[in-house]
Amino acid sequence: MNSLSSHSHHGSDTDSMECSVVQPHGGPGVVSASDSESKSNVLRKLLKRANSYEDTMMPFPGTTIISQLLKNNMAKNGGPERGERGDRGDRGDRGDRGDRGDRGDRGDRGDRGDRGDVGFPGSGLSNASSDAPQEDACSNSSHDSTPQECLSPFGRPPGLATFDIERLNDEHLRAKRARVENIIRGMSHSPSVVVPAASRHEREHEMDRDREMDLDCPPPQSQQQAPSSPRGGEVCSSSSRENKRKQRLPQQQQQSFTQLVCQRKEQKQEERRQLKLQLEDMQKQLRQLQEKFFQIYDSTDDSEHNDLHNDLHNDIGNMSEDSPARSDTGGDDRGGDDLRSDNEMSDLDPGHFLDRARALLQEQAMLAAREKPRREGLSRSKGQGGPGSSMHAEGKQLAETLKQELNSAMTQVVDTVVKVFAKPPRPTPQQAFPSLSIPPERFPTTVNGDNPNFHTTNQRLQCFGDVIIPNPLDSFTSMPGMPGPTNDQTEAIPLVVRKTPSEHHHHHHHQSSAVGAHGGHHHPVLHPSSLSASMGFSPPSFRHPFPLPLMGYPFQSPLGGPTGGYPGKDRSSPDSMDLSRETTSLRTKMASGHHMGHHHRSCSPAHPGSTAEGLSLSLIKSECSDLQDMSDISPYSGSNIQEGLSPNHLKKAKLMFFYTRYPSSNMLKMFFSDVKFNRCITSQLIKWFSNFREFYYIQMEKFARQAINDGVTGVEELGVSRDSELFRALNMHYNKANDFEVPERFLEVAEITLREFFNAIVAGKDVDPSWKKAIYKVICKLDSEVPEIFKSPNCLQELLHE
DNA sequence: CAATGTCCTG
DNA sequence: CAGGACATTG
């Protein structure tokens, strides 16, 4: 009904200026029709195309390639357009605070998992895969500034409609135009964008399919257009975060750690948000340009104009029909698929994409330039009388500004996009490349693939030859499902903070929790010699730090992917490791700051009990820089040599215990060549063995006493075989997965130990407080050589295979 | 003093 | 398993 009128209303106020500027051309149809025509054709096509893919991908206002880029970005960021989260509404008030609040409870965050993605820089990308979870992740903020808000800034096209109407007195044309616009708008989900109810009515009249669209695009949720609202507080939020963190710190290093990670994430989010804003601006500008184009078409050539409309109609119609189906697919795999989806874009790789975008931009710029003169002329001829006359100067400026803005924005966008794409080329899942895959068998630490979504992307961007192989070994220490922070007692996951339990292995596994970036310094190289020789394959230390993700060469991500795609046998435990690694490394780092041993006592504040807290705090302070680095790095570096003992290392240590109960620190260094040793690490390793021994001796004593109680009289009756209870207990502890063949020698030693205990107890030596020492002395001499294979960082894989 | 190791506790 | 206390050794 009055849709039009309302339109005009809007338009006149807001866009009057722009409109007036543009209008001129239309009328006279002046200007070199030939030139503009060819150009316009091209442009038109581009526009059309852009629209079409947009639709296919997701609803977005008639924007162009840029919008696509934006979309991609957003999608990746996990800021799926319509966020469904009820809180959106209130956001205004809470601002970042709100965010913080959410994150405040790390706990629940952790449960949801996924923080991982957010965490790492690449997260943006990886996230693509995991849309849903992402949202809550640290990216609430980004979330806020999602499309809806984005749109609002554009000021929607009210203005557009306006001038069109004015210019085109023809009712028919006007109606058509409005329709088209509405449709486009509707498709693009324009909630926030004012889609006057009236217009909708109109649409209903004419096209039923529009309804679908409407449905698709639920009405705006009363968004105030304050795109920037949430941003301001970032800093504050971080500080508050800090405080919070500090307060909590004491509880667990984990928490502090987490917090740090979180901070990092937040920063990234912030960056992302800013980028988004820029994109928004760009979109706005693009929209304006588009409008101009339309006008030109209309004015210059009716037939074309009609065609255009028709085309649009067709496209739209198709889209509406397809939309349902597409949406499904789109929903499933958004990550890299966005780009292709359309025939034309199908093999679009980022490069093409960018090129295209650039081309478009140029064209637009040219067009704008051409327009300028026209405008000028028109305005002059018109004189001051017309409404648009006043706009003259402004129009010029606008054009200039627009051009500049577009250029700069484009540049930024391009960079951003490139960065994003480039970022985490994480290894893809093994299944994905059967052909490529290299013998999966040996890969150093666990490798994991992560989200499949990336396949396409990765493939395109970089032909990854990588192969990631699932390795079954990990099961070793298996951390059972371990969903939550709960640690398996037996398994040692030291201070490790489990990054995120989230791994509910979604089918899609987006999860990519591995997150993070890693920046570590990497470690020189292990001693490949022995290893490679024995292993016969690629150097273990081949992990490169994340820096060259783009490279095509294969690299393995040591971190197991939580995403479970483990084909291998042991799906049970594998992945968890990656998470822990990060933490481990961090922990190590922290620890390194102080002397783990006795010294840290002094460092710690006052209470002995609070040592942890003090330590954490001081560490944070002193090692702040390091931590930051770490956070960036951690995700990828996980297995990368360097600092920190991973769960795999623990596993390995346990297996080594079958050979040596009292390894010297030197020996440990030899066998853990992929670890950067420092006091802490050394101490930790020693401590591990100490703990192993403790357990071992406890078992021995227990069984010895049990034997005595059972009436055993002579040591002869004591034996340790693979099926004895004692062995079972030990094996359970050191070789839980039972995928390692315990050396016979160990059985002998165990038997000897048991007998020693037995004899000592029988002899009543156990009254002596240090009666065990004698036994220890005996046992320590029974250490046997540890197989060379243990020196290999990859040893686990090897060993486990057996 | 530093490195190791044990014992105990969480 | 990690921390911490404590003992031992060189």
Tab-separated table of C-alpha atoms in Angstrom, chain A residues 47-447:
chain	number	residue	atom	x	y	z
A	47	LEU	CA	26.449	-7.825	-9.876
A	48	LYS	CA	24.085	-10.428	-10.844
A	49	ARG	CA	26.535	-13.068	-10.243
A	50	ALA	CA	27.470	-11.689	-6.974
A	51	ASN	CA	23.933	-11.651	-5.953
A	52	SER	CA	23.433	-15.113	-7.048
A	53	TYR	CA	26.167	-16.509	-5.079
A	54	GLU	CA	25.365	-14.578	-2.188
A	55	ASP	CA	22.082	-16.100	-2.136
A	56	THR	CA	23.351	-19.462	-2.534
A	57	MET	CA	25.587	-18.984	0.297
A	58	MET	CA	23.505	-17.096	2.556
A	59	PRO	CA	21.270	-14.263	2.649
A	60	PHE	CA	22.924	-11.058	2.332
A	61	PRO	CA	21.773	-7.862	0.947
A	62	GLY	CA	22.588	-7.223	-2.566
A	63	THR	CA	26.141	-6.764	-2.017
A	64	THR	CA	28.852	-7.981	-4.143
A	65	ILE	CA	31.952	-9.912	-3.953
A	66	ILE	CA	32.999	-7.950	-1.074
A	67	SER	CA	30.018	-9.022	0.748
A	68	GLN	CA	31.076	-12.455	0.050
A	69	LEU	CA	34.361	-11.846	1.517
A	70	LEU	CA	32.771	-10.392	4.455
A	71	LYS	CA	30.540	-13.271	4.761
A	72	ASN	CA	33.300	-15.642	4.632
A	73	ASN	CA	35.000	-13.837	7.273
A	74	MET	CA	32.060	-13.766	9.413
A	75	ALA	CA	31.272	-17.297	8.921
A	76	LYS	CA	34.708	-18.152	9.835
A	77	ASN	CA	34.630	-16.102	12.824
A	78	GLY	CA	31.713	-17.995	13.852
A	79	GLY	CA	29.482	-15.128	13.724
A	80	PRO	CA	26.829	-16.759	11.828
A	81	GLU	CA	24.436	-14.288	10.799
A	82	ARG	CA	21.435	-14.763	12.695
A	83	GLY	CA	22.575	-15.675	15.975
A	84	GLU	CA	19.576	-17.060	17.500
A	85	ARG	CA	20.973	-16.434	20.850
A	86	GLY	CA	18.435	-14.656	22.771
A	87	ASP	CA	20.839	-12.445	24.499
A	88	ARG	CA	21.537	-10.482	21.490
A	89	GLY	CA	18.847	-8.186	22.364
A	90	ASP	CA	20.240	-6.984	25.594
A	91	ARG	CA	23.679	-6.777	24.431
A	92	GLY	CA	23.500	-3.150	24.078
A	93	ASP	CA	23.755	-2.521	27.735
A	94	ARG	CA	26.170	-5.035	28.709
A	95	GLY	CA	28.615	-4.280	26.100
A	96	ASP	CA	31.757	-6.153	26.568
A	97	ARG	CA	30.990	-6.582	30.085
A	98	GLY	CA	28.519	-9.032	28.973
A	99	ASP	CA	31.088	-10.872	27.113
A	100	ARG	CA	33.233	-11.016	29.979
A	101	GLY	CA	30.491	-12.243	32.037
A	102	ASP	CA	30.044	-15.128	29.813
A	103	ARG	CA	33.535	-15.991	29.767
A	104	GLY	CA	33.734	-15.348	33.343
A	105	ASP	CA	32.800	-18.841	33.988
A	106	ARG	CA	35.481	-20.554	32.374
A	107	GLY	CA	34.002	-23.639	33.548
A	108	ASP	CA	31.104	-23.776	31.357
A	109	ARG	CA	33.096	-22.485	28.582
A	110	GLY	CA	35.351	-25.276	28.859
A	111	ASP	CA	32.569	-27.692	28.766
A	112	ARG	CA	31.322	-26.414	25.612
A	113	GLY	CA	34.662	-26.837	24.301
A	114	ASP	CA	35.449	-25.089	21.224
A	115	ARG	CA	37.271	-22.495	22.971
A	116	GLY	CA	39.930	-23.982	21.100
A	117	ASP	CA	38.975	-22.526	17.914
A	118	VAL	CA	38.648	-19.240	19.240
A	119	GLY	CA	41.870	-19.522	20.807
A	120	PHE	CA	44.052	-19.855	17.988
A	121	PRO	CA	44.570	-17.259	15.561
A	122	GLY	CA	43.674	-19.441	12.870
A	123	SER	CA	40.663	-19.898	14.794
A	124	GLY	CA	38.981	-17.595	12.584
A	125	LEU	CA	39.365	-20.094	9.956
A	126	SER	CA	39.050	-23.164	11.748
A	127	ASN	CA	36.020	-21.821	13.185
A	128	ALA	CA	34.417	-21.777	9.986
A	129	SER	CA	33.793	-25.280	10.561
A	130	SER	CA	32.307	-24.921	13.880
A	131	ASP	CA	29.737	-22.397	13.668
A	132	ALA	CA	27.490	-23.218	16.397
A	133	PRO	CA	29.832	-23.602	19.218
A	134	GLN	CA	31.779	-20.765	18.134
A	135	GLU	CA	29.292	-18.325	18.931
A	136	ASP	CA	29.586	-18.487	22.538
A	137	ALA	CA	33.140	-18.774	22.410
A	138	CYS	CA	34.857	-15.678	22.944
A	139	SER	CA	33.244	-14.219	20.013
A	140	ASN	CA	30.153	-12.917	21.439
A	141	SER	CA	31.270	-9.573	20.599
A	142	SER	CA	31.825	-10.357	17.046
A	143	HIS	CA	28.599	-11.938	17.146
A	144	ASP	CA	27.028	-8.743	17.992
A	145	SER	CA	28.221	-7.022	15.028
A	146	THR	CA	26.892	-9.538	12.737
A	147	PRO	CA	25.105	-8.940	9.615
A	148	GLN	CA	22.093	-7.525	11.037
A	149	GLU	CA	23.872	-4.779	12.617
A	150	CYS	CA	26.079	-4.526	9.720
A	151	LEU	CA	23.238	-3.866	7.541
A	152	SER	CA	21.777	-1.188	9.507
A	153	PRO	CA	24.698	1.005	8.928
A	154	PHE	CA	24.176	0.779	5.309
A	155	GLY	CA	21.271	2.751	5.923
A	156	ARG	CA	19.478	0.340	3.915
A	157	PRO	CA	18.372	1.486	0.723
A	158	PRO	CA	15.584	3.544	1.658
A	159	GLY	CA	17.100	6.242	-0.273
A	160	LEU	CA	17.541	4.154	-3.264
A	161	ALA	CA	13.977	3.467	-3.613
A	162	THR	CA	13.314	7.032	-3.176
A	163	PHE	CA	15.112	8.457	-5.974
A	164	ASP	CA	14.139	5.745	-8.208
A	165	ILE	CA	10.661	6.557	-7.641
A	166	GLU	CA	11.115	10.131	-8.170
A	167	ARG	CA	13.038	9.670	-11.260
A	168	LEU	CA	10.839	7.083	-12.682
A	169	ASN	CA	7.481	8.432	-12.787
A	170	ASP	CA	6.377	5.449	-14.508
A	171	GLU	CA	4.310	3.497	-12.112
A	172	HIS	CA	5.110	0.290	-13.697
A	173	LEU	CA	8.769	0.685	-13.495
A	174	ARG	CA	8.549	1.866	-10.043
A	175	ALA	CA	6.612	-1.118	-8.931
A	176	LYS	CA	9.027	-3.398	-10.570
A	177	ARG	CA	11.908	-1.769	-9.026
A	178	ALA	CA	10.471	-1.843	-5.597
A	179	ARG	CA	9.702	-5.442	-6.003
A	180	VAL	CA	13.141	-6.312	-7.012
A	181	GLU	CA	14.609	-4.431	-4.215
A	182	ASN	CA	12.385	-5.995	-1.754
A	183	ILE	CA	13.186	-9.338	-3.017
A	184	ILE	CA	16.812	-8.753	-2.848
A	185	ARG	CA	16.530	-7.333	0.484
A	186	GLY	CA	14.432	-10.122	1.709
A	187	MET	CA	16.792	-12.631	0.438
A	188	SER	CA	19.498	-11.003	2.164
A	189	HIS	CA	17.892	-11.480	5.402
A	190	SER	CA	17.682	-7.984	6.097
A	191	PRO	CA	16.090	-7.951	9.314
A	192	SER	CA	17.513	-4.866	10.603
A	193	VAL	CA	17.189	-3.317	7.340
A	194	VAL	CA	13.958	-1.775	7.249
A	195	VAL	CA	11.810	-3.752	5.121
A	196	PRO	CA	8.668	-1.968	5.464
A	197	ALA	CA	5.840	-4.198	6.059
A	198	ALA	CA	4.102	-2.511	3.295
A	199	SER	CA	6.642	-3.513	0.812
A	200	ARG	CA	6.259	-6.961	1.942
A	201	HIS	CA	2.658	-6.845	1.247
A	202	GLU	CA	3.306	-5.753	-2.162
A	203	ARG	CA	5.564	-8.592	-2.690
A	204	GLU	CA	3.091	-11.001	-1.472
A	205	HIS	CA	0.785	-9.897	-4.066
A	206	GLU	CA	3.097	-10.504	-6.816
A	207	MET	CA	5.188	-13.320	-5.790
A	208	ASP	CA	4.470	-16.179	-3.591
A	209	ARG	CA	7.948	-17.334	-3.455
A	210	ASP	CA	8.833	-14.254	-1.681
A	211	ARG	CA	7.210	-15.702	1.249
A	212	GLU	CA	9.791	-18.247	1.523
A	213	MET	CA	12.278	-15.595	1.648
A	214	ASP	CA	10.531	-13.796	4.307
A	215	LEU	CA	10.494	-16.835	6.319
A	216	ASP	CA	14.077	-17.197	5.782
A	217	CYS	CA	14.663	-13.789	6.956
A	218	PRO	CA	12.862	-13.298	10.107
A	219	PRO	CA	12.142	-9.797	10.974
A	220	PRO	CA	14.796	-7.860	12.585
A	221	GLN	CA	15.032	-8.105	16.208
A	222	SER	CA	14.702	-4.549	16.942
A	223	GLN	CA	18.245	-3.902	16.524
A	224	GLN	CA	19.300	-0.539	17.250
A	225	GLN	CA	21.664	0.496	14.721
A	226	ALA	CA	24.672	0.973	16.724
A	227	PRO	CA	27.072	-1.214	15.120
A	228	SER	CA	29.861	0.050	17.112
A	229	SER	CA	28.167	-0.207	20.391
A	230	PRO	CA	29.910	-3.182	21.770
A	231	ARG	CA	33.321	-2.365	20.760
A	232	GLY	CA	34.386	0.386	22.949
A	233	GLY	CA	34.886	-1.637	25.998
A	234	GLU	CA	37.305	-4.100	24.772
A	235	VAL	CA	40.109	-2.740	26.716
A	236	CYS	CA	38.154	-2.465	29.805
A	237	SER	CA	36.898	-5.871	29.438
A	238	SER	CA	40.323	-7.209	29.147
A	239	SER	CA	41.413	-5.447	32.228
A	240	SER	CA	38.481	-6.644	34.157
A	241	ARG	CA	39.283	-9.985	32.858
A	242	GLU	CA	42.696	-9.634	34.185
A	243	ASN	CA	41.454	-8.859	37.556
A	244	LYS	CA	39.184	-11.696	37.528
A	245	ARG	CA	41.883	-13.894	36.463
A	246	LYS	CA	44.167	-12.765	39.140
A	247	GLN	CA	41.614	-13.306	41.735
A	248	ARG	CA	40.937	-16.698	40.601
A	249	LEU	CA	44.394	-17.599	39.837
A	250	PRO	CA	45.128	-19.283	42.996
A	251	GLN	CA	42.753	-21.982	42.345
A	252	GLN	CA	44.398	-23.506	39.455
A	253	GLN	CA	47.128	-22.677	37.217
A	254	GLN	CA	44.864	-23.972	34.671
A	255	GLN	CA	42.542	-21.194	35.125
A	256	SER	CA	45.100	-18.551	34.830
A	257	PHE	CA	46.296	-20.220	31.839
A	258	THR	CA	42.973	-20.419	30.385
A	259	GLN	CA	42.443	-16.854	31.079
A	260	LEU	CA	45.505	-15.918	29.260
A	261	VAL	CA	44.495	-17.896	26.339
A	262	CYS	CA	41.225	-16.297	26.504
A	263	GLN	CA	42.669	-12.915	26.488
A	264	ARG	CA	44.537	-13.710	23.468
A	265	LYS	CA	41.453	-14.877	21.859
A	266	GLU	CA	39.688	-11.796	22.777
A	267	GLN	CA	42.279	-9.662	21.250
A	268	LYS	CA	41.930	-11.509	18.107
A	269	GLN	CA	38.275	-11.156	18.278
A	270	GLU	CA	38.664	-7.532	18.626
A	271	GLU	CA	40.750	-7.357	15.564
A	272	ARG	CA	38.256	-9.331	13.735
A	273	ARG	CA	35.557	-7.077	14.817
A	274	GLN	CA	37.319	-4.105	13.546
A	275	LEU	CA	37.813	-5.742	10.285
A	276	LYS	CA	34.225	-6.478	10.205
A	277	LEU	CA	33.429	-2.903	10.692
A	278	GLN	CA	35.537	-1.975	7.811
A	279	LEU	CA	33.837	-4.511	5.764
A	280	GLU	CA	30.582	-3.119	6.749
A	281	ASP	CA	31.577	0.231	5.536
A	282	MET	CA	32.659	-1.242	2.350
A	283	GLN	CA	29.442	-2.967	1.965
A	284	LYS	CA	27.636	0.174	2.435
A	285	GLN	CA	29.603	1.859	-0.189
A	286	LEU	CA	29.170	-0.955	-2.514
A	287	ARG	CA	25.533	-0.822	-2.089
A	288	GLN	CA	25.533	2.728	-3.051
A	289	LEU	CA	27.483	1.973	-6.104
A	290	GLN	CA	25.155	-0.713	-7.003
A	291	GLU	CA	22.303	1.579	-6.743
A	292	LYS	CA	23.980	3.871	-9.081
A	293	PHE	CA	24.456	1.167	-11.525
A	294	PHE	CA	20.886	0.327	-11.450
A	295	GLN	CA	20.015	3.812	-12.122
A	296	ILE	CA	22.308	3.989	-14.976
A	297	TYR	CA	20.822	0.991	-16.483
A	298	ASP	CA	17.428	2.321	-16.041
A	299	SER	CA	18.208	5.594	-17.562
A	300	THR	CA	20.504	4.588	-20.320
A	301	ASP	CA	18.657	1.756	-21.619
A	302	ASP	CA	15.266	0.592	-20.936
A	303	SER	CA	15.564	-2.679	-22.631
A	304	GLU	CA	18.591	-3.525	-20.700
A	305	HIS	CA	16.995	-2.393	-17.655
A	306	ASN	CA	14.158	-4.678	-18.275
A	307	ASP	CA	16.481	-7.471	-18.940
A	308	LEU	CA	18.190	-6.804	-15.801
A	309	HIS	CA	15.071	-6.930	-13.886
A	310	ASN	CA	14.045	-10.019	-15.597
A	311	ASP	CA	17.297	-11.578	-14.866
A	312	LEU	CA	17.010	-10.675	-11.346
A	313	HIS	CA	13.644	-12.088	-11.186
A	314	ASN	CA	14.784	-15.259	-12.640
A	315	ASP	CA	17.677	-15.489	-10.389
A	316	ILE	CA	15.614	-14.804	-7.489
A	317	GLY	CA	13.073	-17.272	-8.467
A	318	ASN	CA	15.660	-19.899	-8.890
A	319	MET	CA	17.179	-19.038	-5.735
A	320	SER	CA	14.070	-19.215	-3.808
A	321	GLU	CA	13.460	-22.594	-5.198
A	322	ASP	CA	16.884	-23.751	-4.535
A	323	SER	CA	17.318	-22.072	-1.330
A	324	PRO	CA	15.973	-24.785	0.808
A	325	ALA	CA	18.215	-27.384	-0.539
A	326	ARG	CA	21.138	-25.150	-0.634
A	327	SER	CA	20.701	-23.965	2.777
A	328	ASP	CA	21.097	-27.467	3.931
A	329	THR	CA	24.328	-28.015	2.309
A	330	GLY	CA	25.495	-24.648	3.165
A	331	GLY	CA	24.734	-25.201	6.732
A	332	ASP	CA	26.665	-28.342	6.857
A	333	ASP	CA	29.780	-27.223	5.383
A	334	ARG	CA	30.277	-23.691	5.405
A	335	GLY	CA	33.931	-23.492	5.764
A	336	GLY	CA	35.535	-23.463	2.461
A	337	ASP	CA	32.569	-24.261	0.450
A	338	ASP	CA	31.190	-20.883	0.393
A	339	LEU	CA	33.565	-19.962	-2.203
A	340	ARG	CA	32.648	-22.502	-4.615
A	341	SER	CA	29.020	-23.296	-4.437
A	342	ASP	CA	28.418	-21.424	-7.611
A	343	ASN	CA	29.345	-22.730	-10.931
A	344	GLU	CA	31.202	-19.734	-11.840
A	345	MET	CA	32.893	-19.541	-8.629
A	346	SER	CA	33.327	-23.164	-8.366
A	347	ASP	CA	36.966	-23.369	-8.852
A	348	LEU	CA	37.458	-20.086	-7.451
A	349	ASP	CA	40.421	-20.008	-5.374
A	350	PRO	CA	41.217	-17.173	-3.173
A	351	GLY	CA	43.395	-15.721	-5.759
A	352	HIS	CA	40.726	-15.676	-8.339
A	353	PHE	CA	38.384	-14.392	-5.913
A	354	LEU	CA	40.548	-11.534	-5.057
A	355	ASP	CA	41.262	-10.797	-8.615
A	356	ARG	CA	37.677	-10.674	-9.322
A	357	ALA	CA	37.010	-8.448	-6.489
A	358	ARG	CA	39.685	-6.155	-7.656
A	359	ALA	CA	38.377	-6.095	-11.126
A	360	LEU	CA	35.008	-5.259	-9.894
A	361	LEU	CA	36.354	-2.571	-7.789
A	362	GLN	CA	38.178	-1.054	-10.663
A	363	GLU	CA	35.194	-1.126	-12.799
A	364	GLN	CA	33.207	0.508	-10.204
A	365	ALA	CA	35.772	3.142	-9.755
A	366	MET	CA	35.823	3.811	-13.434
A	367	LEU	CA	32.167	4.010	-13.537
A	368	ALA	CA	32.119	6.403	-10.707
A	369	ALA	CA	34.657	8.521	-12.442
A	370	ARG	CA	32.565	8.617	-15.514
A	371	GLU	CA	29.582	9.472	-13.560
A	372	LYS	CA	31.188	12.427	-12.081
A	373	PRO	CA	31.360	14.446	-15.180
A	374	ARG	CA	27.875	13.631	-16.030
A	375	ARG	CA	26.692	14.615	-12.745
A	376	GLU	CA	28.422	17.842	-12.944
A	377	GLY	CA	27.006	18.633	-16.233
A	378	LEU	CA	23.590	17.749	-15.205
A	379	SER	CA	23.627	19.619	-12.077
A	380	ARG	CA	24.798	22.620	-13.926
A	381	SER	CA	22.200	22.412	-16.523
A	382	LYS	CA	19.639	21.940	-13.931
A	383	GLY	CA	20.822	24.923	-12.178
A	384	GLN	CA	20.101	25.488	-8.622
A	385	GLY	CA	16.469	24.890	-8.883
A	386	GLY	CA	16.373	21.171	-8.541
A	387	PRO	CA	16.535	19.436	-5.301
A	388	GLY	CA	19.678	17.842	-6.416
A	389	SER	CA	21.421	20.999	-7.247
A	390	SER	CA	22.620	21.501	-3.783
A	391	MET	CA	24.130	18.170	-3.917
A	392	HIS	CA	26.424	18.976	-6.657
A	393	ALA	CA	29.581	19.605	-4.736
A	394	GLU	CA	28.736	16.993	-2.254
A	395	GLY	CA	28.178	14.541	-4.961
A	396	LYS	CA	31.596	15.085	-6.246
A	397	GLN	CA	33.065	14.689	-2.918
A	398	LEU	CA	31.062	11.678	-2.336
A	399	ALA	CA	32.368	10.093	-5.430
A	400	GLU	CA	35.900	10.845	-4.532
A	401	THR	CA	35.516	9.723	-1.047
A	402	LEU	CA	33.810	6.680	-2.180
A	403	LYS	CA	36.554	5.769	-4.459
A	404	GLN	CA	39.168	6.273	-1.914
A	405	GLU	CA	37.298	4.447	0.671
A	406	LEU	CA	36.662	1.604	-1.576
A	407	ASN	CA	40.211	1.323	-2.517
A	408	SER	CA	41.494	1.399	0.962
A	409	ALA	CA	38.812	-0.834	2.207
A	410	MET	CA	39.371	-3.229	-0.551
A	411	THR	CA	42.991	-3.374	0.154
A	412	GLN	CA	42.369	-4.108	3.720
A	413	VAL	CA	39.795	-6.615	3.001
A	414	VAL	CA	41.979	-8.351	0.584
A	415	ASP	CA	44.732	-8.490	3.058
A	416	THR	CA	42.493	-9.716	5.681
A	417	VAL	CA	41.018	-12.349	3.571
A	418	VAL	CA	44.337	-13.482	2.416
A	419	LYS	CA	45.509	-13.663	5.910
A	420	VAL	CA	42.580	-15.573	6.994
A	421	PHE	CA	42.892	-18.042	4.285
A	422	ALA	CA	46.500	-18.349	4.715
A	423	LYS	CA	46.386	-18.808	8.344
A	424	PRO	CA	45.710	-22.180	9.382
A	425	PRO	CA	46.068	-24.542	6.807
A	426	ARG	CA	45.683	-27.144	9.207
A	427	PRO	CA	46.310	-30.552	8.250
A	428	THR	CA	43.425	-32.170	6.841
A	429	PRO	CA	41.967	-35.343	7.903
A	430	GLN	CA	43.519	-38.376	6.660
A	431	GLN	CA	40.471	-39.772	5.202
A	432	ALA	CA	40.282	-36.932	2.925
A	433	PHE	CA	43.277	-37.789	0.957
A	434	PRO	CA	43.555	-41.370	0.558
A	435	SER	CA	45.650	-41.079	-2.426
A	436	LEU	CA	47.914	-38.522	-1.058
A	437	SER	CA	48.460	-40.103	2.118
A	438	ILE	CA	51.753	-41.345	2.864
A	439	PRO	CA	52.104	-44.343	4.803
A	440	PRO	CA	50.325	-43.396	7.750
A	441	GLU	CA	52.186	-45.509	9.889
A	442	ARG	CA	54.662	-43.422	11.344
A	443	PHE	CA	54.040	-40.099	12.300
A	444	PRO	CA	55.515	-38.666	15.254
A	445	THR	CA	53.127	-37.651	17.658
A	446	THR	CA	49.631	-37.917	17.068
A	447	VAL	CA	48.498	-36.235	14.219
